[in-house]
Short mmCIF file of C-alpha atoms in Angstrom, two decimals:
data_model
loop_
_atom_site.label_atom_id
_atom_site.label_comp_id
_atom_site.label_asym_id
_atom_site.label_seq_id
_atom_site.Cartn_x
_atom_site.Cartn_y
_atom_site.Cartn_z
CA ASP A 226 0.33 -0.44 0.35
CA THR A 227 2.37 2.51 0.93
CA GLU A 228 4.73 1.74 -2.86
CA GLY A 229 8.06 0.47 -0.41
CA GLY A 230 7.36 3.59 1.45
CA GLY A 231 6.70 5.32 -1.93
CA ASP A 232 10.11 5.28 -4.21
CA GLY A 233 8.68 1.54 -5.94
CA ASP A 234 10.67 -0.43 -4.39
CA ILE A 235 11.73 -2.57 -1.49
CA ASP A 236 14.63 -1.73 -0.04
CA ASN A 237 17.49 -3.88 1.19
CA THR A 238 21.06 -4.14 3.81
CA ALA A 239 22.31 -6.97 5.34
CA SER A 240 26.13 -6.31 7.31
CA VAL A 241 28.64 -8.30 8.22
CA THR A 242 31.24 -8.09 10.76
CA SER A 243 33.99 -9.83 12.74
CA ASP A 244 36.56 -8.82 15.67
CA GLN A 245 38.71 -8.79 12.42
CA THR A 246 37.18 -7.21 9.73
CA GLU A 247 35.30 -4.25 10.00
CA LEU A 248 31.57 -3.56 8.70
CA SER A 249 30.31 -4.54 5.75
CA GLU A 250 26.99 -3.61 4.08
CA SER A 251 25.46 -5.11 1.05
CA SER A 252 22.26 -3.22 -1.06
CA VAL A 253 19.07 -4.12 -2.96
CA GLU A 254 16.52 -3.12 -4.16
CA THR A 255 13.54 -4.56 -5.41
CA PRO A 256 10.95 -2.99 -7.52
CA LEU A 257 7.26 -3.71 -6.60
CA ASP A 258 4.69 -4.02 -9.92
CA VAL A 259 2.02 -2.06 -7.86
CA ASN A 260 -1.19 -2.75 -9.99
CA PRO A 261 -4.68 -0.84 -8.63
CA PHE A 262 -7.12 -1.78 -10.11
CA LEU A 263 -11.10 -1.13 -9.67
CA SER A 264 -14.17 -3.53 -11.57
CA ILE A 265 -17.14 -2.40 -11.02
CA GLU A 266 -20.57 -3.96 -12.55
CA LYS A 267 -24.12 -3.19 -13.02
CA SER A 268 -27.14 -5.82 -13.09
CA ILE A 269 -30.60 -5.56 -13.50
CA ILE A 270 -31.92 -7.43 -10.79
CA SER A 271 -35.81 -7.36 -11.24
CA VAL A 272 -38.08 -5.72 -13.35
CA ASP A 273 -41.57 -4.73 -11.96
CA PRO A 274 -41.85 -7.64 -9.13
CA GLU A 275 -45.23 -7.14 -8.04
CA ASN A 276 -46.93 -6.84 -11.22
CA ASP A 277 -46.08 -8.37 -14.11
CA GLY A 278 -41.47 -8.29 -14.89
CA ILE A 279 -42.24 -6.13 -17.96
CA ALA A 280 -41.48 -1.80 -17.76
CA ASN A 281 -44.47 -0.37 -19.16
CA GLU A 282 -45.98 1.72 -16.53
CA VAL A 283 -45.91 4.54 -14.50
CA GLY A 284 -44.28 3.14 -11.23
CA ASP A 285 -43.03 0.10 -11.99
CA LEU A 286 -39.66 -0.46 -10.74
CA ILE A 287 -36.09 -1.41 -11.77
CA ASN A 288 -33.71 -3.25 -9.26
CA TYR A 289 -30.75 -2.31 -9.02
CA GLN A 290 -27.10 -4.13 -8.20
CA ILE A 291 -24.12 -3.00 -8.36
CA THR A 292 -20.53 -3.87 -7.76
CA VAL A 293 -18.02 -2.78 -6.95
CA THR A 294 -14.50 -4.59 -6.34
CA ASN A 295 -10.81 -4.07 -5.72
CA ALA A 296 -8.85 -6.58 -8.50
CA GLY A 297 -6.00 -5.20 -8.53
CA ASN A 298 -3.31 -5.59 -5.33
CA GLN A 299 -3.09 -2.24 -3.85
CA THR A 300 -5.98 -1.13 -1.32
CA LEU A 301 -8.49 1.80 -3.04
CA PHE A 302 -9.18 4.64 -1.01
CA ASN A 303 -12.30 6.88 -0.57
CA VAL A 304 -14.19 4.40 -3.71
CA VAL A 305 -16.69 6.46 -4.76
CA ILE A 306 -19.48 5.17 -6.70
CA SER A 307 -22.40 6.99 -8.27
CA ASP A 308 -25.51 5.83 -10.11
CA PRO A 309 -27.03 9.46 -10.97
CA LEU A 310 -30.46 7.84 -12.45
CA THR A 311 -30.95 6.79 -9.42
CA GLY A 312 -29.42 9.07 -7.11
CA LEU A 313 -27.10 6.18 -5.74
CA ASN A 314 -24.01 7.57 -4.32
CA GLN A 315 -21.64 6.53 -2.39
CA THR A 316 -17.71 6.34 -0.08
CA ILE A 317 -16.18 3.57 0.76
CA PRO A 318 -13.24 4.18 3.26
CA SER A 319 -10.84 1.32 2.19
CA LEU A 320 -11.09 -1.85 0.19
CA ALA A 321 -8.60 -3.69 -0.31
CA PRO A 322 -7.12 -5.98 -3.00
CA GLY A 323 -9.71 -9.03 -3.49
CA GLN A 324 -12.49 -7.10 -1.56
CA THR A 325 -16.23 -6.63 -2.55
CA GLU A 326 -18.79 -4.53 -2.69
CA ALA A 327 -22.23 -4.58 -3.50
CA PHE A 328 -25.29 -1.88 -3.51
CA ALA A 329 -29.19 -1.87 -3.90
CA THR A 330 -30.53 0.93 -6.10
CA SER A 331 -34.15 1.16 -7.78
CA TYR A 332 -35.32 3.67 -10.37
CA SER A 333 -39.31 4.23 -10.79
CA ILE A 334 -40.50 5.02 -14.40
CA THR A 335 -41.87 7.86 -14.94
CA GLN A 336 -44.24 9.55 -17.41
CA VAL A 337 -41.64 10.93 -20.03
CA ASP A 338 -39.42 7.67 -19.47
CA LEU A 339 -42.65 6.64 -21.11
CA ASP A 340 -43.53 9.47 -24.21
CA SER A 341 -39.89 9.53 -25.19
CA SER A 342 -38.96 6.09 -25.24
CA GLY A 343 -36.82 5.68 -23.14
CA GLY A 344 -34.81 9.05 -24.90
CA GLY A 345 -35.73 7.36 -28.40
CA ASP A 346 -33.72 4.29 -28.39
CA GLY A 347 -36.70 2.02 -26.02
CA ASP A 348 -35.14 1.34 -23.19
CA ILE A 349 -34.31 3.04 -20.07
CA ASP A 350 -30.21 3.14 -20.07
CA ASN A 351 -28.34 3.43 -16.15
CA THR A 352 -24.32 3.19 -15.29
CA ALA A 353 -23.06 3.33 -13.11
CA THR A 354 -19.22 4.13 -11.85
CA ALA A 355 -16.92 3.90 -8.91
CA SER A 356 -13.82 5.70 -8.48
CA SER A 357 -11.02 5.68 -5.77
CA ASP A 358 -7.57 7.73 -4.65
CA GLN A 359 -5.69 5.47 -6.58
CA THR A 360 -7.35 5.01 -9.91
CA GLY A 361 -9.24 6.58 -12.20
CA PRO A 362 -13.09 6.27 -12.85
CA THR A 363 -14.83 3.19 -14.49
CA SER A 364 -18.13 2.56 -15.42
CA SER A 365 -21.11 -0.61 -16.12
CA SER A 366 -24.08 -0.04 -18.17
CA VAL A 367 -27.69 -1.52 -18.29
CA GLU A 368 -29.93 -1.29 -20.44
CA THR A 369 -34.11 -2.31 -19.20
CA PRO A 370 -36.19 -2.84 -22.69
CA LEU A 371 -39.52 -0.53 -22.39
CA ASP A 372 -43.20 -2.11 -23.46
CA ILE A 373 -44.67 1.06 -24.60
CA LYS A 374 -47.72 0.63 -26.37
CA ALA A 375 -49.12 3.09 -28.50
CA PHE A 376 -53.49 2.70 -28.04
CA LEU A 377 -55.88 4.72 -29.39
CA SER A 378 -59.45 4.14 -29.02
CA ILE A 379 -62.74 6.35 -30.90
CA SER A 380 -66.27 5.25 -30.31
CA LYS A 381 -69.25 6.49 -32.41
CA THR A 382 -73.20 6.58 -31.23
CA VAL A 383 -75.91 8.13 -33.23
CA ILE A 384 -77.52 10.56 -30.53
CA SER A 385 -80.51 11.71 -33.14
CA VAL A 386 -81.86 11.58 -36.43
CA ASP A 387 -83.45 13.56 -39.16
CA THR A 388 -85.52 11.72 -40.84
CA SER A 389 -88.14 14.08 -42.37
CA GLY A 390 -85.25 15.82 -43.64
CA ASP A 391 -85.76 19.60 -42.85
CA GLY A 392 -83.21 20.50 -40.48
CA VAL A 393 -84.85 19.00 -37.50
CA ILE A 394 -84.13 16.78 -35.26
CA ASN A 395 -86.63 13.92 -34.05
CA GLN A 396 -86.18 12.33 -31.02
CA ALA A 397 -86.34 8.22 -31.21
#
């Protein structure tokens, strides 16, 4: 984590002395291969779990899981996870190598989503991003298809009829 005291290597010095000799020292530097690596995976857990499992109405919930993993060999500090669509914004103070943290978050379908066909591409696009003091940002995205069915109905009913042809409506 300290990158060998900050110089990127392990410094090691051995010394030897005897009653007949002066002190002798030998030093070596072993370079460290420091590899900070943060990964993120976003997945859909469920869509509209209370009803039909389809994103097709205002209020339908899309439930997500965001998993961040320290896939490197250095402890990561101030790991920030954000998902602007759902409002998730979390900070993990430190994440040890091999350690994983998962977060659940949800998004509720709006009328604007349906009217705009998910921004025009027919789905809800959602991206989560993670970064740390040791790494740049990394992102993961998922798409949830919208089931949009435009439907318009019309009904026509005869209210009255001009049976005499004189412009006067006779009520039947």
